[in-house]
Amino acid sequence: MPAQAVERLQAQISAAVGADVELERPKDASHGDFATNVAMRSAKSVGRPPRELAAELAARIGEVDDVDSTEVAGPGFINLRLADSFFIAALSEVGDGYGGGWAAAAPERVQVEMVSANPTGPLLVSHARNGAYGDSVARLLAFGGHAVQREYYYNDAGAQVDRFRASVDALRRGEPVPEDGYHGDYVRDLAAQDGDPLPRMLASIEGTLERFRINFDSWALQSELEQRLPEFMPRLDTYEKDGAVWARSSAYGDEQDWVIIRSADKGGTPTYRAADIVYLTDKLDRGFDKAVYVLGADHHATARWYAAIARMLGYDESRVEVLLYQFVHLTGGGEAAKLSKRAGNVVFLDELLDQVGVDAARWYLVNRGPDQTIDIDLELAAEKSNKNPVYYVQYAHARIAAILRNADASGAFVASRHKLENEERELIKRLTDFPVTAREAADRRGPQLIPAYAIRLADEFHRFYHECRVIGSPEEAFRLGLCRATQQVIARCLDLVGVEAPERM
RNA sequence: GCGCCCGUAGCUCAGUGGAAGAGCGGCGGCCUUCUAAGCCGUUGGUCGGGGGUUCGAAUCCUCCCGGGCGCACCA
């Protein structure tokens, strides 16, 4: 028997109708608690007018337990109204892990590689979007029951790192930073200290990530992976041209071939694509069923490259998944600024966090779908932050915490036979949406569904709070249970996007 | 030129085949009772445009317009 009340109801109605029925939640509450389009979908194959079929199916659905009434609406929707008993039963199912664990029967080992910014400077706001998005996807997958590992890939070899070190060295010699070098203030700070600046940069990045609440399990180094290239060469489809070694990726679905080892006059060193090959193999051979890459929109072409090298190496390319997100544009007072780490006119993630806090930053960055470019006006960010919906959701959580504190609520769930107030029904209904929403967000790699849902849930709670007294009411025990359930789901939503659930505000 | 993404309310954006939404902004109300970071009412949209598929399209296909990003022996 399905675990969730809505799934059970769906199964019962499907049996009554004799077809697979999907229940949806009408946006308009006057259309009932649930609705189904089954009549419209099957009208054609049955060869009957949709509304006529709907009327017949509605009568049968009306016989199902917990269905109070049905009506045919519009072109053939069947709207259902459910008995209070359904909602009370549904509420009793909300507990630890509610809405998660859907993959428990077939869990996968998933690696999510994210951020992976060049260690040539502090993390920027664009990297924060990578992390906020990737980490939320990782949290959703873990919530679903998968074994998730987060990894950061350091491009600690190659031209960019050489330029970075050269910039620091130049300053130490009292010379100006080369034209193509790194010019930010942080380079001066590093130059003032002894030793290789790279380890200090790595430590700085890891500190920022921790502050941003992304906990990496492992770090991969390009410099180490590169060294294993010779053992891979026999497995690769390559050829020489113009003195360089090329991977024949075009034969495996990519748009073109790419140099993996530079010609002698360019140094004869491996390109980052060579490291890509070793790294991809390394990931899959470590036992991950799936390797997820989180990349900015400027890397969209590399999705084909990864698929191509997976095929070249004989792996199932479906084990490689690339998640793309669009850029973050920063404006100051409405004026767009071209941002570049090398030019030094950038906004660091740490500065953003100083200004708006981790909660608002993470919410803001994950709130938009990954396909949507983000514009942040830094001058407005700080003052707007108090209006950020994240506080609306957190406030609902804190309000519940206050009620539970005041009531000293420790009892178990108590069912009630009282007629549910409208606000109680709507709040419980919203709770029953959560399992569907969480799973869809995970399947679609769309964590933005979670903040959108959390706002609606907080909305229902605030309304309930306003209309229904908890402490001292005849239904206190039941309502405390409703509060606890709501608090759990809100806390879960906040956690899924890396935001804290405060007890007080 | 080729490829990827976007165009929904004044602003920022949800909504990936089912009955157009939220926040902010604007206007007007509600605190002797569990947190007013709240609640209620109101204002506001030819879903960029044309054509197509479908019982049904913001959503899928196609063309056009507008914007972002890519097409390195940088990463």
XYZ file of C-alpha atoms (C1' of nucleotides) in Angstrom:
580
model
C 0.000 0.000 0.000
C 1.396 3.416 -0.930
C 2.808 5.341 1.939
C 1.297 8.744 1.288
C -2.361 9.589 1.712
C -2.564 11.225 -1.695
C -1.025 8.203 -3.411
C -3.496 5.916 -1.683
C -6.386 8.083 -2.739
C -5.064 8.135 -6.272
C -4.876 4.348 -6.306
C -8.422 4.011 -4.965
C -9.790 6.393 -7.554
C -7.863 4.707 -10.340
C -9.439 1.412 -9.315
C -12.897 2.941 -9.222
C -12.484 4.462 -12.669
C -10.553 1.642 -14.256
C -7.785 3.876 -15.557
C -4.671 5.538 -14.232
C -5.795 8.734 -12.614
C -3.510 11.590 -11.732
C -4.731 13.953 -9.095
C -3.724 17.558 -9.295
C -4.235 20.433 -6.976
C -6.369 23.133 -8.584
C -4.881 26.582 -8.229
C -8.316 27.960 -7.525
C -9.664 26.691 -4.205
C -13.229 26.976 -5.455
C -12.430 24.062 -7.758
C -12.240 21.707 -4.825
C -9.476 19.876 -3.006
C -8.237 17.851 -5.946
C -9.066 17.555 -9.615
C -8.448 15.083 -12.396
C -8.411 15.341 -16.150
C -8.917 11.611 -16.707
C -12.178 12.116 -18.584
C -10.654 14.517 -21.082
C -7.645 12.313 -21.630
C -9.599 9.165 -22.288
C -12.609 10.687 -24.067
C -11.063 10.298 -27.491
C -10.080 6.647 -27.194
C -13.483 5.816 -25.759
C -15.177 7.878 -28.434
C -17.444 9.841 -26.142
C -17.851 13.529 -25.356
C -15.555 14.504 -22.475
C -18.223 16.020 -20.275
C -20.536 13.041 -20.663
C -17.739 10.667 -19.729
C -16.730 12.951 -16.880
C -20.232 12.831 -15.423
C -20.180 9.055 -15.379
C -16.677 8.833 -13.871
C -17.502 11.504 -11.329
C -20.357 9.384 -10.042
C -18.059 6.419 -9.590
C -15.372 8.521 -7.924
C -18.030 9.816 -5.560
C -18.361 6.304 -4.150
C -14.730 6.225 -2.985
C -14.167 6.523 0.753
C -13.178 9.998 1.875
C -14.624 11.595 -1.255
C -17.388 13.897 -0.106
C -18.561 15.214 -3.420
C -17.605 15.518 -7.051
C -18.516 17.886 -9.808
C -17.824 18.191 -13.498
C -16.388 21.516 -14.515
C -15.129 23.300 -17.572
C -14.320 21.096 -20.564
C -14.439 17.920 -18.454
C -12.453 18.322 -15.260
C -13.687 16.322 -12.314
C -13.318 18.282 -9.118
C -13.274 16.446 -5.816
C -14.039 17.531 -2.308
C -12.691 15.329 0.423
C -13.880 14.542 3.922
C -12.046 15.892 6.960
C -11.107 12.314 7.809
C -8.805 12.242 4.776
C -6.890 15.286 5.931
C -6.660 14.128 9.511
C -5.247 10.817 8.351
C -2.846 12.590 5.997
C -1.612 14.829 8.779
C -0.881 11.857 11.019
C 1.640 10.657 8.421
C 3.831 13.733 8.595
C 6.908 12.865 10.550
C 10.663 12.624 10.278
C 11.709 12.196 6.689
C 8.223 12.992 5.410
C 8.311 13.415 1.663
C 11.751 11.880 1.179
C 13.228 8.457 0.623
C 11.559 7.811 -2.723
C 14.731 6.260 -4.112
C 15.270 3.937 -1.172
C 14.428 0.898 -3.286
C 17.079 1.726 -5.880
C 19.579 4.150 -4.381
C 22.477 5.306 -6.521
C 25.917 6.534 -5.648
C 26.029 10.043 -7.024
C 28.913 12.436 -7.133
C 28.089 16.097 -7.514
C 31.089 18.131 -8.565
C 30.479 21.809 -8.107
C 32.011 25.254 -7.759
C 35.468 24.091 -8.895
C 36.541 27.686 -9.353
C 40.103 28.327 -10.426
C 42.160 28.844 -7.273
C 43.518 32.102 -8.614
C 41.388 34.291 -6.411
C 38.596 34.337 -3.834
C 35.185 32.920 -4.716
C 32.871 35.265 -6.576
C 29.131 35.610 -6.590
C 28.928 33.579 -9.805
C 30.633 30.679 -8.036
C 28.105 31.075 -5.261
C 25.309 30.374 -7.690
C 27.090 27.228 -8.783
C 27.395 26.145 -5.170
C 23.917 27.165 -4.090
C 22.381 25.323 -7.027
C 24.617 22.270 -6.947
C 24.401 21.860 -3.207
C 20.608 22.067 -3.251
C 20.438 19.423 -5.962
C 22.777 17.305 -3.862
C 20.589 17.798 -0.795
C 17.488 16.833 -2.768
C 19.130 13.682 -4.089
C 20.262 12.740 -0.605
C 16.763 13.402 0.722
C 15.450 11.040 -1.926
C 17.691 8.316 -0.590
C 20.726 8.457 -2.848
C 24.291 8.340 -1.522
C 25.686 11.717 -2.489
C 29.250 12.934 -2.387
C 30.280 16.508 -3.035
C 33.572 17.161 -4.746
C 35.590 20.235 -5.703
C 38.001 20.096 -8.620
C 40.986 22.380 -8.369
C 42.456 23.525 -11.650
C 45.802 23.895 -9.949
C 47.800 23.417 -13.142
C 48.024 25.288 -16.370
C 48.294 28.791 -17.718
C 45.905 30.552 -15.343
C 47.696 29.307 -12.250
C 51.042 30.209 -13.841
C 49.790 33.742 -14.396
C 48.528 33.887 -10.835
C 51.882 32.865 -9.389
C 53.686 35.219 -11.780
C 51.526 38.097 -10.566
C 52.437 37.436 -6.952
C 56.092 37.006 -7.800
C 56.189 40.253 -9.746
C 54.865 42.195 -6.783
C 57.399 40.547 -4.502
C 60.178 41.729 -6.832
C 58.716 45.201 -6.725
C 57.608 45.007 -10.353
C 54.160 45.761 -11.728
C 51.761 42.896 -12.305
C 51.941 41.663 -15.925
C 49.241 42.854 -18.256
C 47.621 39.405 -18.413
C 48.081 38.770 -14.693
C 45.822 39.149 -11.660
C 45.410 42.642 -10.287
C 43.123 42.412 -7.263
C 44.047 43.589 -3.781
C 44.156 39.996 -2.609
C 47.197 39.481 -4.850
C 49.005 42.189 -2.882
C 48.061 40.534 0.375
C 49.453 37.230 -0.863
C 52.625 38.900 -2.094
C 53.192 40.271 1.385
C 53.342 36.717 2.725
C 56.049 34.132 2.073
C 55.814 30.891 0.168
C 53.611 29.500 -2.563
C 50.389 31.549 -2.654
C 48.327 28.632 -3.959
C 47.825 26.747 -0.668
C 46.746 29.992 0.996
C 44.241 30.554 -1.807
C 42.861 27.040 -1.387
C 42.464 27.548 2.346
C 40.652 30.817 1.712
C 38.264 29.200 -0.745
C 37.519 26.336 1.586
C 36.828 28.752 4.399
C 34.329 30.659 2.290
C 32.583 27.459 1.210
C 32.207 26.365 4.799
C 30.728 29.730 5.641
C 28.355 29.278 2.707
C 27.312 25.910 4.201
C 28.600 23.688 1.464
C 30.400 20.743 2.944
C 32.672 19.061 0.460
C 33.614 15.447 0.961
C 36.597 15.451 -1.348
C 38.904 17.567 -3.469
C 40.448 16.565 -6.758
C 43.630 18.151 -8.128
C 44.235 18.671 -11.797
C 47.981 18.518 -11.189
C 47.700 14.975 -9.829
C 45.251 13.714 -12.424
C 47.425 15.006 -15.243
C 50.298 12.793 -14.187
C 48.245 9.686 -14.851
C 47.662 10.677 -18.465
C 50.294 8.310 -19.958
C 48.466 5.231 -18.714
C 45.290 6.468 -20.410
C 46.746 7.232 -23.796
C 46.373 3.679 -25.138
C 42.643 3.767 -24.328
C 42.082 6.970 -26.271
C 41.300 7.631 -29.891
C 43.903 10.260 -30.773
C 45.979 11.537 -33.665
C 48.763 14.039 -34.218
C 48.363 17.226 -36.162
C 50.461 20.386 -36.237
C 52.698 18.819 -33.631
C 49.894 18.463 -31.072
C 47.953 15.406 -29.906
C 44.240 15.618 -30.586
C 41.360 13.610 -29.186
C 39.056 12.435 -31.976
C 35.976 13.518 -30.019
C 34.062 14.385 -33.197
C 33.775 10.663 -33.860
C 31.896 10.258 -30.567
C 29.310 12.998 -30.866
C 31.231 16.177 -30.122
C 31.242 18.993 -32.626
C 34.969 18.943 -33.073
C 38.256 17.445 -31.962
C 40.323 19.005 -29.218
C 43.994 19.248 -28.390
C 44.899 17.253 -25.322
C 48.682 17.605 -25.511
C 50.150 20.835 -26.772
C 52.750 20.933 -29.516
C 56.393 21.202 -28.522
C 56.579 24.897 -29.337
C 53.671 25.495 -26.932
C 55.403 23.571 -24.190
C 54.265 20.029 -24.939
C 52.109 20.017 -21.816
C 48.631 18.480 -21.366
C 45.614 20.751 -21.735
C 42.808 20.791 -19.203
C 40.903 18.499 -21.541
C 43.487 15.809 -20.957
C 42.827 16.125 -17.253
C 39.096 15.961 -18.005
C 39.577 12.529 -19.495
C 41.525 11.185 -16.566
C 39.151 12.804 -14.123
C 35.997 11.411 -15.704
C 37.442 7.925 -15.661
C 38.571 8.408 -12.096
C 35.065 9.406 -11.033
C 33.348 6.471 -12.681
C 35.974 3.991 -11.547
C 35.589 5.163 -7.982
C 32.191 3.511 -8.121
C 29.824 6.386 -8.683
C 26.788 5.363 -10.681
C 26.454 8.921 -11.802
C 28.853 11.838 -12.134
C 27.091 15.190 -12.027
C 28.918 18.306 -13.209
C 27.574 21.730 -12.283
C 28.747 24.247 -14.855
C 28.085 27.840 -15.867
C 26.367 28.615 -19.149
C 29.670 29.492 -20.775
C 30.562 25.808 -20.542
C 27.473 24.524 -22.256
C 29.526 23.042 -25.094
C 31.475 20.870 -22.680
C 28.433 18.717 -22.022
C 29.030 17.159 -25.438
C 32.718 16.825 -24.754
C 32.077 14.864 -21.576
C 29.567 12.637 -23.307
C 32.037 12.070 -26.131
C 34.930 11.053 -23.927
C 32.661 8.789 -21.896
C 31.773 6.968 -25.096
C 35.363 6.953 -26.278
C 36.361 5.257 -23.030
C 33.527 2.762 -23.291
C 31.302 4.080 -20.521
C 27.555 4.513 -20.652
C 27.251 8.232 -21.274
C 24.047 8.413 -19.247
C 26.279 8.120 -16.176
C 27.509 11.624 -16.932
C 25.155 14.489 -16.281
C 25.889 18.166 -16.812
C 23.780 20.733 -14.989
C 24.003 24.205 -16.464
C 23.061 27.461 -14.862
C 22.961 30.936 -16.362
C 25.127 33.826 -15.287
C 24.880 36.189 -12.386
C 25.124 39.816 -13.394
C 26.033 42.337 -10.808
C 24.929 45.886 -11.075
C 25.636 48.810 -8.826
C 22.965 51.469 -8.748
C 21.528 50.060 -11.942
C 24.768 50.268 -13.915
C 26.112 47.015 -15.202
C 29.781 46.414 -14.575
C 31.946 44.012 -16.490
C 33.430 41.753 -13.905
C 36.715 39.982 -14.129
C 38.894 38.385 -11.529
C 41.975 39.462 -13.402
C 40.872 43.070 -13.631
C 40.099 43.045 -9.949
C 36.729 44.840 -10.126
C 34.690 41.981 -8.730
C 32.442 41.296 -5.828
C 33.605 38.451 -3.684
C 31.196 35.982 -2.175
C 32.467 36.911 1.273
C 31.485 40.514 0.650
C 28.013 39.504 -0.449
C 27.645 37.374 2.668
C 28.796 40.287 4.827
C 26.154 42.442 3.226
C 23.079 40.215 3.027
C 23.909 37.142 5.093
C 24.142 33.486 4.143
C 20.412 32.774 4.381
C 19.303 35.554 2.057
C 22.150 34.862 -0.365
C 21.460 31.151 -0.667
C 17.727 31.650 -0.963
C 18.142 34.349 -3.576
C 20.545 32.336 -5.700
C 18.508 29.144 -5.685
C 15.130 30.847 -5.922
C 15.550 31.449 -9.626
C 15.556 28.553 -11.993
C 19.011 27.628 -13.289
C 18.021 28.674 -16.817
C 17.327 32.202 -15.687
C 20.055 34.821 -15.578
C 20.250 36.653 -12.281
C 20.781 40.346 -11.816
C 21.794 41.505 -8.393
C 21.800 45.177 -7.641
C 24.282 45.353 -4.820
C 23.073 48.709 -3.608
C 19.564 47.391 -3.215
C 20.530 43.976 -1.902
C 21.104 45.068 1.652
C 17.965 47.129 2.164
C 15.833 44.707 0.219
C 17.006 41.816 2.312
C 14.423 42.463 5.005
C 11.723 42.048 2.403
C 13.196 38.816 1.135
C 10.631 36.001 1.275
C 13.192 33.880 3.080
C 12.367 35.839 6.233
C 8.674 35.275 5.680
C 9.284 31.536 5.690
C 11.721 31.648 8.582
C 9.263 33.749 10.528
C 6.597 31.078 10.196
C 9.075 28.590 11.609
C 9.950 30.865 14.519
C 6.296 31.531 15.247
C 5.624 27.835 15.494
C 8.625 27.441 17.736
C 7.144 30.112 20.029
C 3.826 28.281 20.228
C 5.498 24.984 21.002
C 7.654 26.645 23.659
C 4.678 28.283 25.293
C 2.591 25.135 25.194
C 5.328 22.801 26.342
C 4.110 20.484 23.619
C 5.620 17.077 23.840
C 2.620 14.866 23.300
C 2.035 12.562 20.373
C -0.214 13.348 17.453
C -3.857 13.548 18.475
C -6.552 12.950 15.916
C -9.643 15.035 16.241
C -13.232 14.644 15.237
C -13.971 18.335 15.140
C -15.014 19.939 11.906
C -11.847 21.341 10.412
C -11.654 25.059 10.002
C -10.968 26.196 6.465
C -7.469 27.347 7.405
C -6.715 23.961 8.957
C -7.806 22.115 5.838
C -5.821 24.376 3.541
C -2.700 24.051 5.662
C -2.904 20.251 5.765
C -3.600 20.158 2.035
C -0.448 22.147 1.464
C 1.513 19.698 3.595
C 0.285 16.858 1.401
C 1.823 18.642 -1.599
C 5.305 18.388 -0.176
C 6.234 14.814 -1.173
C 5.231 15.502 -4.770
C 7.096 18.801 -4.837
C 10.292 17.446 -3.309
C 10.440 14.566 -5.723
C 9.722 16.725 -8.728
C 12.379 19.220 -7.672
C 14.899 16.399 -7.443
C 13.903 14.722 -10.705
C 13.964 17.969 -12.630
C 17.117 19.222 -10.904
C 14.988 22.234 -10.117
C 15.550 23.227 -6.491
C 13.738 26.505 -7.159
C 10.499 24.579 -6.651
C 11.312 24.301 -2.946
C 11.393 28.026 -2.096
C 8.241 28.541 -4.150
C 6.512 25.782 -2.205
C 7.850 26.988 1.137
C 6.373 30.432 0.555
C 2.961 28.924 -0.065
C 3.254 26.736 3.009
C 4.303 29.666 5.188
C 1.426 31.595 3.689
C -1.070 28.921 4.758
C 0.451 28.792 8.206
C 0.341 32.543 8.759
C -3.327 32.496 7.793
C -4.000 29.582 10.128
C -2.161 31.368 12.892
C -4.242 34.457 12.405
C -7.583 32.650 12.408
C -7.081 29.664 14.707
C -6.003 30.007 18.280
C -3.826 27.074 19.313
C -3.045 27.326 23.012
C -6.126 27.111 25.143
C -8.462 26.161 22.339
C -10.611 23.005 22.556
C -8.533 21.605 19.709
C -5.189 22.461 21.279
C -3.737 18.952 21.053
C -4.704 18.545 17.412
C -3.477 21.983 16.474
C -0.174 21.470 18.237
C 0.257 18.411 16.054
C -0.523 20.494 13.006
C 2.037 23.060 14.136
C 4.699 20.420 14.663
C 4.062 18.910 11.231
C 4.211 22.311 9.575
C 7.390 23.172 11.396
C 9.014 19.952 10.266
C 8.196 20.533 6.636
C 9.286 24.169 6.724
C 12.546 23.179 8.356
C 13.046 20.532 5.694
C 12.436 23.024 2.897
C 14.883 25.492 4.392
C 17.475 22.792 4.854
C 17.106 21.667 1.251
C 18.214 25.105 0.114
C 20.854 25.512 2.810
C 18.988 28.030 4.925
C 18.714 27.902 8.702
C 15.421 27.419 10.518
C 15.492 29.838 13.464
C 13.712 29.183 16.752
C 13.342 32.900 17.374
C 13.390 36.014 15.253
C 27.503 32.037 -39.559
C 26.683 27.666 -36.088
C 25.204 26.138 -31.007
C 22.929 26.739 -25.798
C 19.658 29.802 -22.639
C 16.014 33.657 -21.879
C 11.515 37.137 -23.204
C 4.898 36.152 -18.152
C 1.851 42.386 -13.760
C 5.343 48.958 -12.943
C 10.104 45.915 -10.873
C 12.326 40.867 -9.604
C 10.597 36.264 -10.969
C 7.546 31.148 -10.209
C 4.643 28.304 -13.443
C 8.165 22.325 -18.727
C 0.047 19.915 -22.005
C -5.264 21.361 -18.167
C -9.225 26.443 -15.222
C -3.071 32.840 -15.772
C 0.436 33.166 -10.110
C 3.915 35.058 -5.935
C 7.052 38.707 -3.772
C 8.243 43.786 -3.990
C 5.972 48.516 -5.327
C 1.010 51.560 -5.155
C -3.792 52.470 -2.469
C -7.113 51.313 1.992
C -7.961 48.635 6.623
C -6.360 45.221 11.331
C -2.169 44.875 17.350
C -5.532 44.463 25.708
C -5.157 37.458 23.461
C 0.248 31.893 21.154
C 6.070 36.771 17.704
C 2.571 42.886 13.267
C 9.432 40.128 9.880
C 2.115 39.026 10.402
C -3.259 39.247 8.506
C -7.397 41.259 5.236
C -9.060 44.111 0.967
C -7.628 46.574 -3.593
C -4.603 47.951 -7.856
C -2.329 45.656 -11.903
C -0.837 40.974 -17.699
C -2.627 41.164 -26.284
C 2.308 35.155 -21.232
C 7.816 39.213 -27.283
C 5.200 38.425 -32.486
C 3.233 35.114 -36.586
C 1.995 30.147 -38.017
C 1.315 24.877 -36.584
C 0.160 20.212 -33.428
C -3.874 19.218 -29.663
C -10.436 18.481 -27.025
C -7.024 21.983 -24.563
C -0.531 25.651 -25.475
C 2.863 30.522 -21.284
C 4.345 25.220 -21.723
C 5.466 21.094 -27.627
C 7.069 22.188 -33.222
C 8.395 26.117 -36.790
C 9.658 31.035 -38.500
C 10.654 36.099 -37.030
C 12.095 40.077 -33.430
C 14.864 41.332 -28.987
C 18.609 40.069 -25.013
C 22.607 36.863 -22.520
C 26.516 33.247 -23.379
C 29.736 30.116 -26.186
C 32.329 28.371 -30.909
C 41.300 28.402 -28.038
C 47.413 24.352 -28.372
C 42.800 29.691 -21.471
C 40.093 27.055 -17.621
